[in-house]
Amino acid sequence: MQDELKLLEEAVEKITAKAREFGLDFYDMYFEICPADVIYTFGAYGMPTRFSHWTFGKTYHKMKTMYDYNLSKIYELVINSNPCYAFLLEGNSLIQNKMVIAHVLAHGDFFKNNVHFRKTAGHMVESMAGAARRFREYELKYGRDKVEAFLDAVISVQEHVDPSPRKSGGAEEDRPAAEKGKSCAAAGAGGGGGAGQSCAGGGAGAGSGGTCAGGTCIGGGGGTRAGGARKRRETPYDDLWELDDRGSERPDQKEETKKFPEQPEKDLLLFIMEHARDLEDWQRDVISVVRQEMLYFWPQMETRIMNEGWATYWHLRIMREIDLTEEETIEFAKMHAGVIQTSRFRLNPYYLGLKIFESIEKRWNEPSEEERKKFGRPGGEGRKKIFEVRELENDVSFLRNYLTEDLVKELDLYLYKKQGQEWKIVEKDWEKVRDGIVAGLTNCGYPYLVVEDGDFNRRGELYLRHCFEGSELDVYYLEKTLPYVHRLWGRTVHLETVLDGKKVLFTFNGEKVGKKFL
Amino acid sequence: MSGKYVISRDDWSLHRKGELDRQRHHEKMKEAIKKNLADVVSEESIIMSDGGKIVKVPIRTLDEYHFRFDQGKQKHAGQGDGKSKVGDVLAQDPQDRKGGSGKGAGEEPGVDYYEAEITVDELAEMIFEDLGLPNLQPKKKPELPADTVEFKDIRKKGIGSNIDRKRTILEAIKRNAWKGERGLTKITPDDLRFKTWDLTHKQESNAVVLAMMDTSGSMGPYEKYIARSFFFWMVRFLRTRYQNVQIVFLAHHVEARETTEEEFFTRGASGGTRCSSVYRLALEIIQNRYNPRDYNLYAFHFSDGDNLASDNELCIKLVQDLLQVCNLVGYGEIEGPYYYTSTLRSAYKKISDPKFIVVTIKDKSGVYPALKKFFSPAQSVGN
């Protein structure tokens, strides 16, 4: 065992040196070897120190079962933090670990340098641990079932946060102090990336993606607002006056006509946390924690293809440079092949990301005549360009800018859809395929909802609107989720969406879900 | 080490978080199943399974609901092998296996509800939790097993004749393996394992259950399925709970006959219906084989109620005869797609005996309430 650690140390030394030579720039690294059940726990929770909830147990059970039946394997898990934690699966062979280490270093580089992670590295490991501790206290104080039921509700809308840095400056600064003393430096890292056989990656990703929350205070829903203060209008027709002002709302408007919220608010969790009337302090804390953690995980979710592609690109190059025996070479080739295995039903982020980075490098190294003339690309700048890309893009922009016609053809990408009982390929035109993929990645694949009115019907009801962009919502799920929102908001909640081209309003009043066409 | 990296290997054996939440999930799953027992009880995959193994129970309450797109209407991206073209079929959804008799499940997207895995035994335990044989009476016991000896413990000391050879050898192999040696060399005294026994006193009353089922032509596959679901659980329940229960299977159309258990559950039949035939047979069997003074007798009859009208009077009389000797007589009527006004059930309204219980089952979810009604030990009926 000591020998093993010794060999591993040597390998890390060599690989780290090689990575630096290539220009990778990562945080200090903590490598930790741990047994399968621990690594799968981390995979399910997205972070070792996260709070407890049965949904994590469910994910863990699924992942662990897959592992037990040898259907998938996570070789490694890396946490976005400074220093960067990487967990290696006990029982990995030395060569497996070498590849994993090379892979992980590139993730570290990505975490440190990609602009979307700018606000994430920091104390998330600790702050998640703190939150977990507080949640346990709440359980003791208010009862496990109560806390669990509340968490169920919060988790059902956890992806509705606003990770975009708002242009209206200062949003961060005037964020209300609700975040229990956790400064904006929350940081961290998370789980997703299992290198590994195709399913492994997917499983891990789903685990953290689906259930995570966290992050920094990037999101800016205009923090301070006069909570719900709003004068009653004098006559029922006064709202007609508002028509004159449509589209020209200005802050200097009269108090009476002010909308609440003034602008549609994407950060549903923040809105509920600040404005739901009947929540207790501990409940607001729970919402705040889930929101922070979602914000923390968000950059990982929105750069998955890039991040994995980047790591795959580099583990290939690093492994090519270090000395391997014949046997090791074959084992490495096998493993790498497993990682980039494609599927007819989903995109493999490792493979897609790798191919795009390679294509960018090539196009900037040897630009075509046209590219030289049109864009003034001198050639030979491939490496420089991919470093720039890894710094500035996220998956949406990465694909939109760099998924070329040639790549779509080479990779044989397509869109498919359910028709009757069959799942059929419906689109091969490269631009439509590209746009289809990008659309699926927008808002990390979640429906985009906004709070339209926090005082609907002047009865303090919550009116949400789904910004419809062509994809209908799952009505069954919608009707099951609305009651959760009601549990948080404490009053009747509405959701406007579009079905069959018509606007529909779903309403849950505490007893049943109603539906009416608008 | 350069200080830029650290490799460590900690003791993780106390890390139980995932395990704990997994248990919590399992608990919730069981709760959910319990709440849905009515639906689960008649789940085809369970009734059709040969018991003992793991079955999948669909539970929707443990889905993690959130706002999401309709998967069936969305376009997804995939990657081909280079030769894909528009119109290629990637996969086909399995035909809806709920088909037909299920209640309005069609609207729900069948994509990914959560299937809990659970053994039939675990499930049976939940179902049987508060069931029991009603009105059980102490009877003379010709067949009562004497104190039974059960070997159920293994110890390191014991009498030579009770050596557990298999375990002893295993121990020896294990011990060798620790030392890195392969195979079996020598058995040391420390390896020896002995079986030991416990004496159990089972003071139980004898009981006989007469399972009677209408297999006439009017009992369609659906009605038979319901009746069989009921008897499936009844048999399982009796076998797990009572050591000394005999079950007699009787099937009838115009005529009745005694069948084996397997025939009872699998054989179809056709023809008209004369329920009196089966009651008569039951009475005969009781008279010849099971003296009511020695046995607790239970009779359960399932039918669609579509009996020969002229036979109804006789049935009433025979049921009353049965009530004389039985602790409980149960009649379950499965309401078919057609509605009869003159079913056997309405004829039975004339019988007013607390030991006579009638249930009607409208659909699959009625099986569990029927079980509960027939087998509620709390029923205190004077005898």
PDB file of C-alpha atoms in Angstrom, chain B residues 98-310:
ATOM      1  CA  LYS B  98     -51.006  -1.555 -18.754  1.00  0.00           C
ATOM      2  CA  GLY B  99     -53.486  -1.989 -21.581  1.00  0.00           C
ATOM      3  CA  GLY B 100     -57.147  -2.339 -21.016  1.00  0.00           C
ATOM      4  CA  SER B 101     -58.230  -2.899 -17.529  1.00  0.00           C
ATOM      5  CA  GLY B 102     -56.055  -0.364 -15.742  1.00  0.00           C
ATOM      6  CA  LYS B 103     -57.762   2.791 -14.761  1.00  0.00           C
ATOM      7  CA  GLY B 104     -57.036   5.812 -16.890  1.00  0.00           C
ATOM      8  CA  ALA B 105     -53.299   5.587 -16.807  1.00  0.00           C
ATOM      9  CA  GLY B 106     -53.126   6.627 -20.414  1.00  0.00           C
ATOM     10  CA  GLU B 107     -52.724  10.326 -19.832  1.00  0.00           C
ATOM     11  CA  GLU B 108     -49.555  10.073 -17.860  1.00  0.00           C
ATOM     12  CA  PRO B 109     -46.252  10.083 -19.612  1.00  0.00           C
ATOM     13  CA  GLY B 110     -44.930   6.619 -19.149  1.00  0.00           C
ATOM     14  CA  VAL B 111     -41.361   7.685 -19.476  1.00  0.00           C
ATOM     15  CA  ASP B 112     -39.579   7.436 -16.223  1.00  0.00           C
ATOM     16  CA  TYR B 113     -41.558   6.794 -13.154  1.00  0.00           C
ATOM     17  CA  TYR B 114     -39.612   5.275 -10.388  1.00  0.00           C
ATOM     18  CA  GLU B 115     -39.748   1.565  -9.934  1.00  0.00           C
ATOM     19  CA  ALA B 116     -39.038   0.397  -6.471  1.00  0.00           C
ATOM     20  CA  GLU B 117     -37.438  -2.958  -6.158  1.00  0.00           C
ATOM     21  CA  ILE B 118     -38.734  -5.080  -3.405  1.00  0.00           C
ATOM     22  CA  THR B 119     -39.008  -8.762  -2.687  1.00  0.00           C
ATOM     23  CA  VAL B 120     -42.368 -10.427  -2.714  1.00  0.00           C
ATOM     24  CA  ASP B 121     -41.790 -11.396   0.884  1.00  0.00           C
ATOM     25  CA  GLU B 122     -41.215  -7.837   1.978  1.00  0.00           C
ATOM     26  CA  LEU B 123     -44.318  -6.811   0.159  1.00  0.00           C
ATOM     27  CA  ALA B 124     -46.305  -9.662   1.618  1.00  0.00           C
ATOM     28  CA  GLU B 125     -45.284  -8.580   5.064  1.00  0.00           C
ATOM     29  CA  MET B 126     -46.715  -5.155   4.509  1.00  0.00           C
ATOM     30  CA  ILE B 127     -49.907  -6.473   3.083  1.00  0.00           C
ATOM     31  CA  PHE B 128     -50.407  -8.994   5.821  1.00  0.00           C
ATOM     32  CA  GLU B 129     -49.504  -6.624   8.566  1.00  0.00           C
ATOM     33  CA  ASP B 130     -52.944  -6.335   9.964  1.00  0.00           C
ATOM     34  CA  LEU B 131     -54.618  -9.363   8.571  1.00  0.00           C
ATOM     35  CA  GLY B 132     -55.576 -12.433  10.522  1.00  0.00           C
ATOM     36  CA  LEU B 133     -58.057 -15.214  10.562  1.00  0.00           C
ATOM     37  CA  PRO B 134     -61.237 -13.961  12.167  1.00  0.00           C
ATOM     38  CA  ASN B 135     -63.138 -15.788  14.862  1.00  0.00           C
ATOM     39  CA  LEU B 136     -60.410 -18.329  15.376  1.00  0.00           C
ATOM     40  CA  GLN B 137     -61.469 -20.778  18.068  1.00  0.00           C
ATOM     41  CA  PRO B 138     -59.483 -23.275  20.025  1.00  0.00           C
ATOM     42  CA  LYS B 139     -60.515 -26.698  18.808  1.00  0.00           C
ATOM     43  CA  LYS B 140     -59.632 -30.202  19.621  1.00  0.00           C
ATOM     44  CA  LYS B 141     -56.451 -30.818  17.823  1.00  0.00           C
ATOM     45  CA  PRO B 142     -55.909 -34.123  16.217  1.00  0.00           C
ATOM     46  CA  GLU B 143     -53.135 -32.845  14.017  1.00  0.00           C
ATOM     47  CA  LEU B 144     -51.498 -30.370  16.256  1.00  0.00           C
ATOM     48  CA  PRO B 145     -47.784 -30.743  15.837  1.00  0.00           C
ATOM     49  CA  ALA B 146     -46.028 -31.566  19.064  1.00  0.00           C
ATOM     50  CA  ASP B 147     -43.301 -29.307  20.279  1.00  0.00           C
ATOM     51  CA  THR B 148     -41.319 -28.749  17.186  1.00  0.00           C
ATOM     52  CA  VAL B 149     -37.582 -28.780  17.039  1.00  0.00           C
ATOM     53  CA  GLU B 150     -36.050 -26.158  14.834  1.00  0.00           C
ATOM     54  CA  PHE B 151     -32.386 -26.078  14.018  1.00  0.00           C
ATOM     55  CA  LYS B 152     -31.673 -22.442  13.672  1.00  0.00           C
ATOM     56  CA  ASP B 153     -28.498 -21.591  15.473  1.00  0.00           C
ATOM     57  CA  ILE B 154     -24.840 -22.329  14.893  1.00  0.00           C
ATOM     58  CA  ARG B 155     -22.368 -22.512  17.750  1.00  0.00           C
ATOM     59  CA  LYS B 156     -18.779 -23.400  18.349  1.00  0.00           C
ATOM     60  CA  LYS B 157     -19.567 -25.970  20.978  1.00  0.00           C
ATOM     61  CA  GLY B 158     -21.953 -28.818  20.685  1.00  0.00           C
ATOM     62  CA  ILE B 159     -22.417 -32.526  20.441  1.00  0.00           C
ATOM     63  CA  GLY B 160     -20.505 -34.471  17.880  1.00  0.00           C
ATOM     64  CA  SER B 161     -23.501 -35.766  16.080  1.00  0.00           C
ATOM     65  CA  ASN B 162     -24.604 -32.264  15.330  1.00  0.00           C
ATOM     66  CA  ILE B 163     -21.523 -31.070  13.538  1.00  0.00           C
ATOM     67  CA  ASP B 164     -22.316 -28.772  10.671  1.00  0.00           C
ATOM     68  CA  ARG B 165     -19.893 -30.167   8.150  1.00  0.00           C
ATOM     69  CA  LYS B 166     -20.289 -27.534   5.513  1.00  0.00           C
ATOM     70  CA  ARG B 167     -19.707 -24.624   7.840  1.00  0.00           C
ATOM     71  CA  THR B 168     -16.813 -26.370   9.542  1.00  0.00           C
ATOM     72  CA  ILE B 169     -15.047 -26.917   6.258  1.00  0.00           C
ATOM     73  CA  LEU B 170     -15.740 -23.360   5.220  1.00  0.00           C
ATOM     74  CA  GLU B 171     -14.167 -22.120   8.417  1.00  0.00           C
ATOM     75  CA  ALA B 172     -11.097 -24.191   7.771  1.00  0.00           C
ATOM     76  CA  ILE B 173     -10.802 -22.891   4.236  1.00  0.00           C
ATOM     77  CA  LYS B 174     -11.268 -19.376   5.459  1.00  0.00           C
ATOM     78  CA  ARG B 175      -8.605 -19.776   8.087  1.00  0.00           C
ATOM     79  CA  ASN B 176      -6.201 -21.117   5.492  1.00  0.00           C
ATOM     80  CA  ALA B 177      -7.040 -18.316   3.159  1.00  0.00           C
ATOM     81  CA  TRP B 178      -6.084 -15.811   5.827  1.00  0.00           C
ATOM     82  CA  LYS B 179      -2.695 -17.376   5.899  1.00  0.00           C
ATOM     83  CA  GLY B 180      -2.522 -17.246   2.158  1.00  0.00           C
ATOM     84  CA  GLU B 181      -2.870 -20.987   1.720  1.00  0.00           C
ATOM     85  CA  ARG B 182      -5.228 -22.401  -0.773  1.00  0.00           C
ATOM     86  CA  GLY B 183      -7.694 -25.145  -0.145  1.00  0.00           C
ATOM     87  CA  LEU B 184      -8.423 -27.388   2.762  1.00  0.00           C
ATOM     88  CA  THR B 185      -5.611 -28.903   4.725  1.00  0.00           C
ATOM     89  CA  LYS B 186      -6.505 -29.682   8.274  1.00  0.00           C
ATOM     90  CA  ILE B 187      -9.439 -28.973  10.481  1.00  0.00           C
ATOM     91  CA  THR B 188      -8.598 -27.572  13.877  1.00  0.00           C
ATOM     92  CA  PRO B 189     -10.913 -27.655  16.874  1.00  0.00           C
ATOM     93  CA  ASP B 190     -11.469 -23.950  16.378  1.00  0.00           C
ATOM     94  CA  ASP B 191     -13.059 -24.549  13.020  1.00  0.00           C
ATOM     95  CA  LEU B 192     -15.756 -26.803  14.339  1.00  0.00           C
ATOM     96  CA  ARG B 193     -19.302 -25.589  14.037  1.00  0.00           C
ATOM     97  CA  PHE B 194     -22.340 -27.253  15.568  1.00  0.00           C
ATOM     98  CA  LYS B 195     -25.951 -26.916  14.843  1.00  0.00           C
ATOM     99  CA  THR B 196     -28.181 -26.304  17.783  1.00  0.00           C
ATOM    100  CA  TRP B 197     -31.877 -26.338  18.058  1.00  0.00           C
ATOM    101  CA  ASP B 198     -34.662 -24.525  19.686  1.00  0.00           C
ATOM    102  CA  LEU B 199     -37.829 -26.026  20.964  1.00  0.00           C
ATOM    103  CA  THR B 200     -40.849 -24.166  19.811  1.00  0.00           C
ATOM    104  CA  HIS B 201     -44.274 -24.671  21.188  1.00  0.00           C
ATOM    105  CA  LYS B 202     -46.884 -23.845  18.710  1.00  0.00           C
ATOM    106  CA  GLN B 203     -50.269 -23.697  20.232  1.00  0.00           C
ATOM    107  CA  GLU B 204     -52.355 -23.248  17.214  1.00  0.00           C
ATOM    108  CA  SER B 205     -55.799 -24.021  16.171  1.00  0.00           C
ATOM    109  CA  ASN B 206     -56.454 -26.029  13.120  1.00  0.00           C
ATOM    110  CA  ALA B 207     -58.012 -24.234  10.271  1.00  0.00           C
ATOM    111  CA  VAL B 208     -59.265 -25.165   6.869  1.00  0.00           C
ATOM    112  CA  VAL B 209     -59.928 -22.663   4.155  1.00  0.00           C
ATOM    113  CA  LEU B 210     -62.169 -23.545   1.291  1.00  0.00           C
ATOM    114  CA  ALA B 211     -61.293 -21.445  -1.733  1.00  0.00           C
ATOM    115  CA  MET B 212     -64.133 -21.542  -4.189  1.00  0.00           C
ATOM    116  CA  MET B 213     -63.987 -19.896  -7.560  1.00  0.00           C
ATOM    117  CA  ASP B 214     -66.440 -19.521 -10.360  1.00  0.00           C
ATOM    118  CA  THR B 215     -64.762 -20.497 -13.605  1.00  0.00           C
ATOM    119  CA  SER B 216     -67.792 -20.315 -15.814  1.00  0.00           C
ATOM    120  CA  GLY B 217     -67.845 -18.708 -19.219  1.00  0.00           C
ATOM    121  CA  SER B 218     -69.158 -15.411 -17.927  1.00  0.00           C
ATOM    122  CA  MET B 219     -66.051 -14.996 -15.822  1.00  0.00           C
ATOM    123  CA  GLY B 220     -63.854 -13.294 -18.395  1.00  0.00           C
ATOM    124  CA  PRO B 221     -60.077 -13.123 -18.103  1.00  0.00           C
ATOM    125  CA  TYR B 222     -60.402  -9.930 -16.145  1.00  0.00           C
ATOM    126  CA  GLU B 223     -62.780 -11.340 -13.557  1.00  0.00           C
ATOM    127  CA  LYS B 224     -60.656 -14.428 -13.200  1.00  0.00           C
ATOM    128  CA  TYR B 225     -57.614 -12.274 -12.786  1.00  0.00           C
ATOM    129  CA  ILE B 226     -59.226 -10.435  -9.903  1.00  0.00           C
ATOM    130  CA  ALA B 227     -60.352 -13.614  -8.225  1.00  0.00           C
ATOM    131  CA  ARG B 228     -56.926 -15.120  -8.631  1.00  0.00           C
ATOM    132  CA  SER B 229     -55.192 -12.046  -7.273  1.00  0.00           C
ATOM    133  CA  PHE B 230     -57.312 -12.385  -4.203  1.00  0.00           C
ATOM    134  CA  PHE B 231     -56.616 -16.063  -3.781  1.00  0.00           C
ATOM    135  CA  PHE B 232     -52.932 -15.577  -4.567  1.00  0.00           C
ATOM    136  CA  TRP B 233     -52.513 -13.291  -1.603  1.00  0.00           C
ATOM    137  CA  MET B 234     -54.856 -15.309   0.531  1.00  0.00           C
ATOM    138  CA  VAL B 235     -52.823 -18.449   0.008  1.00  0.00           C
ATOM    139  CA  ARG B 236     -49.560 -16.656   0.606  1.00  0.00           C
ATOM    140  CA  PHE B 237     -50.958 -15.032   3.647  1.00  0.00           C
ATOM    141  CA  LEU B 238     -52.258 -18.253   5.168  1.00  0.00           C
ATOM    142  CA  ARG B 239     -49.026 -20.089   4.449  1.00  0.00           C
ATOM    143  CA  THR B 240     -46.815 -17.458   6.012  1.00  0.00           C
ATOM    144  CA  ARG B 241     -48.927 -16.794   9.036  1.00  0.00           C
ATOM    145  CA  TYR B 242     -50.386 -20.119   9.998  1.00  0.00           C
ATOM    146  CA  GLN B 243     -48.443 -23.268  10.186  1.00  0.00           C
ATOM    147  CA  ASN B 244     -51.411 -25.472  10.266  1.00  0.00           C
ATOM    148  CA  VAL B 245     -53.862 -24.253   7.712  1.00  0.00           C
ATOM    149  CA  GLN B 246     -55.120 -26.454   4.985  1.00  0.00           C
ATOM    150  CA  ILE B 247     -56.448 -24.945   1.847  1.00  0.00           C
ATOM    151  CA  VAL B 248     -58.926 -26.761  -0.326  1.00  0.00           C
ATOM    152  CA  PHE B 249     -59.369 -25.499  -3.840  1.00  0.00           C
ATOM    153  CA  LEU B 250     -62.730 -25.836  -5.506  1.00  0.00           C
ATOM    154  CA  ALA B 251     -63.619 -24.646  -8.968  1.00  0.00           C
ATOM    155  CA  HIS B 252     -67.044 -24.723 -10.447  1.00  0.00           C
ATOM    156  CA  HIS B 253     -69.190 -23.823 -13.385  1.00  0.00           C
ATOM    157  CA  VAL B 254     -72.365 -25.903 -13.539  1.00  0.00           C
ATOM    158  CA  GLU B 255     -70.593 -28.611 -11.679  1.00  0.00           C
ATOM    159  CA  ALA B 256     -68.004 -28.281  -8.990  1.00  0.00           C
ATOM    160  CA  ARG B 257     -64.823 -30.225  -8.442  1.00  0.00           C
ATOM    161  CA  GLU B 258     -61.813 -30.167  -6.253  1.00  0.00           C
ATOM    162  CA  THR B 259     -58.630 -29.096  -8.008  1.00  0.00           C
ATOM    163  CA  THR B 260     -54.991 -28.869  -7.247  1.00  0.00           C
ATOM    164  CA  GLU B 261     -53.579 -25.511  -6.406  1.00  0.00           C
ATOM    165  CA  GLU B 262     -51.868 -25.208  -9.746  1.00  0.00           C
ATOM    166  CA  GLU B 263     -54.978 -26.048 -11.705  1.00  0.00           C
ATOM    167  CA  PHE B 264     -56.922 -23.630  -9.617  1.00  0.00           C
ATOM    168  CA  PHE B 265     -54.678 -20.775 -10.578  1.00  0.00           C
ATOM    169  CA  THR B 266     -54.087 -21.609 -14.184  1.00  0.00           C
ATOM    170  CA  ARG B 267     -56.891 -23.615 -15.658  1.00  0.00           C
ATOM    171  CA  GLY B 268     -59.641 -21.841 -17.524  1.00  0.00           C
ATOM    172  CA  ALA B 269     -63.088 -23.273 -18.037  1.00  0.00           C
ATOM    173  CA  SER B 270     -66.362 -22.341 -19.542  1.00  0.00           C
ATOM    174  CA  GLY B 271     -69.997 -23.136 -19.322  1.00  0.00           C
ATOM    175  CA  GLY B 272     -72.908 -21.885 -17.283  1.00  0.00           C
ATOM    176  CA  THR B 273     -73.002 -21.138 -13.625  1.00  0.00           C
ATOM    177  CA  ARG B 274     -74.614 -23.003 -10.837  1.00  0.00           C
ATOM    178  CA  CYS B 275     -73.135 -21.834  -7.589  1.00  0.00           C
ATOM    179  CA  SER B 276     -75.042 -24.252  -5.483  1.00  0.00           C
ATOM    180  CA  SER B 277     -72.875 -27.030  -6.894  1.00  0.00           C
ATOM    181  CA  VAL B 278     -69.782 -25.722  -5.212  1.00  0.00           C
ATOM    182  CA  TYR B 279     -71.482 -25.128  -1.897  1.00  0.00           C
ATOM    183  CA  ARG B 280     -72.794 -28.634  -1.944  1.00  0.00           C
ATOM    184  CA  LEU B 281     -69.322 -29.981  -2.645  1.00  0.00           C
ATOM    185  CA  ALA B 282     -67.918 -27.864   0.144  1.00  0.00           C
ATOM    186  CA  LEU B 283     -70.434 -29.198   2.584  1.00  0.00           C
ATOM    187  CA  GLU B 284     -69.641 -32.732   1.514  1.00  0.00           C
ATOM    188  CA  ILE B 285     -65.942 -32.212   2.017  1.00  0.00           C
ATOM    189  CA  ILE B 286     -66.529 -30.733   5.431  1.00  0.00           C
ATOM    190  CA  GLN B 287     -68.709 -33.620   6.403  1.00  0.00           C
ATOM    191  CA  ASN B 288     -66.273 -36.253   5.217  1.00  0.00           C
ATOM    192  CA  ARG B 289     -62.940 -34.735   6.131  1.00  0.00           C
ATOM    193  CA  TYR B 290     -63.166 -31.829   8.473  1.00  0.00           C
ATOM    194  CA  ASN B 291     -65.320 -32.135  11.485  1.00  0.00           C
ATOM    195  CA  PRO B 292     -66.343 -28.615  12.577  1.00  0.00           C
ATOM    196  CA  ARG B 293     -65.659 -29.648  16.153  1.00  0.00           C
ATOM    197  CA  ASP B 294     -61.995 -30.145  15.285  1.00  0.00           C
ATOM    198  CA  TYR B 295     -61.456 -27.455  12.721  1.00  0.00           C
ATOM    199  CA  ASN B 296     -61.952 -23.787  12.215  1.00  0.00           C
ATOM    200  CA  LEU B 297     -63.590 -23.580   8.835  1.00  0.00           C
ATOM    201  CA  TYR B 298     -63.518 -20.676   6.421  1.00  0.00           C
ATOM    202  CA  ALA B 299     -65.204 -20.586   3.083  1.00  0.00           C
ATOM    203  CA  PHE B 300     -64.555 -17.966   0.433  1.00  0.00           C
ATOM    204  CA  HIS B 301     -66.342 -17.856  -2.827  1.00  0.00           C
ATOM    205  CA  PHE B 302     -65.644 -15.588  -5.786  1.00  0.00           C
ATOM    206  CA  SER B 303     -68.006 -15.176  -8.664  1.00  0.00           C
ATOM    207  CA  ASP B 304     -69.319 -12.583 -11.038  1.00  0.00           C
ATOM    208  CA  GLY B 305     -72.746 -13.196  -9.565  1.00  0.00           C
ATOM    209  CA  ASP B 306     -74.195 -14.225 -12.868  1.00  0.00           C
ATOM    210  CA  ASN B 307     -75.845 -17.306 -11.460  1.00  0.00           C
ATOM    211  CA  LEU B 308     -78.666 -19.324 -12.876  1.00  0.00           C
ATOM    212  CA  ALA B 309     -81.640 -17.477 -11.465  1.00  0.00           C
ATOM    213  CA  SER B 310     -83.481 -20.637 -10.503  1.00  0.00           C
TER     214      SER B 310
END
